Coordinates of C-alpha atoms in Angstrom, one line a residue:
T84 CA 4.2 -10.4 6.6
L85 CA 8.0 -9.6 7.7
R86 CA 8.1 -6.2 8.2
D87 CA 10.7 -3.6 9.1
V88 CA 13.5 -5.9 9.4
N89 CA 17.5 -5.1 8.4
I90 CA 19.5 -8.0 7.5
E91 CA 23.4 -7.4 7.2
D92 CA 26.7 -9.1 7.2
T93 CA 26.1 -12.9 6.8
N94 CA 28.9 -15.3 6.8
G95 CA 29.4 -18.1 4.4
A96 CA 27.9 -19.0 0.8
S97 CA 25.1 -20.8 2.1
S98 CA 24.1 -17.9 4.7
H99 CA 21.5 -16.3 2.6
G100 CA 19.7 -13.2 3.2
I101 CA 15.9 -14.4 3.1
H102 CA 15.6 -18.2 1.9
L103 CA 12.2 -19.2 1.0
V104 CA 11.9 -23.0 0.3
D105 CA 8.9 -25.0 -0.6
M106 CA 6.4 -21.8 0.3
S107 CA 2.6 -21.7 -0.7
G108 CA 0.1 -19.6 0.3
E109 CA 1.0 -16.0 0.9
V110 CA 4.1 -14.1 1.4
R111 CA 4.2 -10.3 2.3
I112 CA 7.3 -8.9 2.6
E113 CA 7.6 -4.7 3.7
N114 CA 10.2 -2.3 3.9
V115 CA 13.2 -5.2 4.5
T116 CA 16.6 -4.7 3.3
T117 CA 19.4 -7.0 2.8
S118 CA 23.0 -6.0 2.8
G119 CA 26.4 -7.8 3.5
V120 CA 24.8 -11.3 2.7
E121 CA 27.4 -13.3 1.9
G122 CA 25.6 -16.1 0.1
N123 CA 22.0 -14.9 -1.8
S124 CA 20.3 -12.0 -0.8
L125 CA 16.8 -13.7 -1.9
F126 CA 16.6 -16.7 -2.7
I127 CA 12.9 -18.7 -3.5
D128 CA 13.5 -22.5 -4.0
G129 CA 10.3 -24.5 -5.5
G130 CA 6.6 -24.0 -4.2
N131 CA 3.8 -21.9 -5.8
A132 CA 3.2 -18.9 -3.6
D133 CA 2.3 -15.4 -4.3
I134 CA 5.3 -13.4 -2.7
D135 CA 5.0 -9.7 -2.6
W136 CA 7.8 -7.1 -1.7
F137 CA 7.0 -3.6 -0.9
G138 CA 9.8 -1.2 -0.1
G139 CA 13.2 -1.8 1.2
S140 CA 16.2 -2.6 -1.0
I141 CA 18.7 -5.6 -1.7
T142 CA 22.2 -4.3 -2.0
S143 CA 24.4 -7.4 -2.9
T144 CA 28.0 -7.9 -3.7
A145 CA 28.8 -11.2 -3.5
N146 CA 26.9 -14.4 -5.1
H147 CA 23.5 -13.7 -6.6
S148 CA 21.7 -10.7 -5.5
V149 CA 18.1 -12.9 -6.7
L150 CA 17.8 -16.4 -7.2
I151 CA 14.5 -17.7 -8.3
Q152 CA 14.2 -21.8 -9.8
N153 CA 11.6 -24.3 -9.3
Q154 CA 8.1 -22.9 -8.6
T155 CA 5.6 -24.8 -9.9
G156 CA 3.1 -21.6 -10.2
G157 CA 2.1 -18.6 -8.0
T158 CA 3.8 -15.1 -8.3
I159 CA 6.2 -13.3 -7.5
N160 CA 6.0 -9.5 -7.4
L161 CA 9.0 -7.6 -6.5
A162 CA 7.6 -4.2 -7.9
G163 CA 5.1 -4.0 -5.2
D164 CA 2.1 -1.9 -6.1
N165 CA 4.1 -0.8 -9.7
G166 CA 2.9 -4.5 -10.4
T167 CA -1.1 -3.7 -10.0
N168 CA -1.0 0.2 -9.2
P169 CA 1.8 2.0 -11.0
T170 CA 0.5 5.6 -9.7
S171 CA 0.9 4.2 -6.2
T172 CA 3.9 5.5 -4.3
F173 CA 4.4 2.4 -2.5
G174 CA 6.9 0.8 -5.2
G175 CA 8.4 -2.7 -4.9
V176 CA 12.4 -3.5 -4.0
T177 CA 15.4 -1.5 -5.3
I178 CA 18.0 -4.2 -6.2
S179 CA 21.8 -3.0 -6.6
D180 CA 24.2 -5.6 -7.2
T181 CA 28.0 -4.8 -7.7
G182 CA 30.1 -7.5 -8.2
G183 CA 28.1 -10.2 -7.5
T184 CA 26.8 -12.7 -9.7
G185 CA 23.1 -11.2 -10.5
I186 CA 20.1 -12.4 -11.0
L187 CA 19.1 -15.5 -12.1
I188 CA 15.8 -17.0 -12.9
Q189 CA 15.5 -21.0 -13.4
N190 CA 13.3 -23.8 -13.9
T191 CA 9.8 -21.8 -13.0
Q192 CA 6.2 -21.4 -13.9
A193 CA 5.9 -18.4 -11.8
G194 CA 5.2 -15.1 -12.6
I195 CA 7.5 -13.0 -11.9
S196 CA 8.1 -8.7 -12.0
F197 CA 10.9 -6.1 -10.5
G198 CA 10.3 -2.5 -10.2
R199 CA 11.9 -0.1 -7.6
S200 CA 11.1 0.9 -4.1
S201 CA 9.2 4.5 -3.6
Q202 CA 12.6 5.1 -1.5
T203 CA 14.1 5.3 -4.7
A204 CA 11.7 7.7 -7.0
S205 CA 14.1 8.6 -9.4
G206 CA 16.7 6.2 -9.9
P207 CA 16.7 2.7 -11.5
G208 CA 14.7 0.0 -9.7
V209 CA 17.2 -2.5 -10.7
T210 CA 21.3 -2.5 -11.2
V211 CA 23.7 -4.8 -12.2
T212 CA 27.2 -3.6 -12.2
N213 CA 30.6 -5.6 -13.0
S214 CA 28.5 -8.7 -12.4
S215 CA 31.4 -11.7 -12.4
E216 CA 28.2 -13.4 -14.3
A217 CA 26.0 -12.5 -17.2
G218 CA 24.0 -9.8 -14.9
V219 CA 20.8 -11.1 -15.1
R220 CA 19.7 -14.9 -16.8
I221 CA 16.7 -16.4 -17.3
L222 CA 16.8 -20.2 -18.1
S223 CA 13.8 -22.4 -18.6
L224 CA 11.4 -20.4 -18.3
L225 CA 8.7 -23.1 -17.7
N226 CA 4.9 -22.1 -19.5
P227 CA 2.7 -20.1 -18.2
G228 CA 6.0 -18.5 -16.3
S229 CA 7.3 -14.8 -17.0
V230 CA 9.4 -12.2 -16.2
S231 CA 8.6 -8.5 -16.4
F232 CA 11.0 -5.4 -15.4
L233 CA 8.8 -2.6 -14.6
R234 CA 9.6 1.2 -14.6
G235 CA 8.3 2.7 -11.5

């Protein structure tokens, strides 16, 4: 479990906010924020872990706010309790990407869901504006992979 952490102002394109490589088992992230990250704010590469993010935010202006690739299974729940219990008040991570390269999901068999944080009760869970690429790109989604954007 990673809890109550602020990740700010990393330097260089390879300095990621949170970088999970070939993870298995269960990973829980609670009330973590990233901002000013020059690399990818959340980079999940490979593995088959069940990853849950509850509360917090990703604020990105460079590279990908979220890059998820090469999973052989598992789930990536960025919607918090919105993915399992929509009436709960503990939502997922709120993602705001302004001028970065948005969200990229590629070559994955994971089930992935997005939703907003309980701290952002009245706004959107995912905002991508002025992206230097397509905003949200989903490439080579492998069976049984799926991607959901949930209303919080």
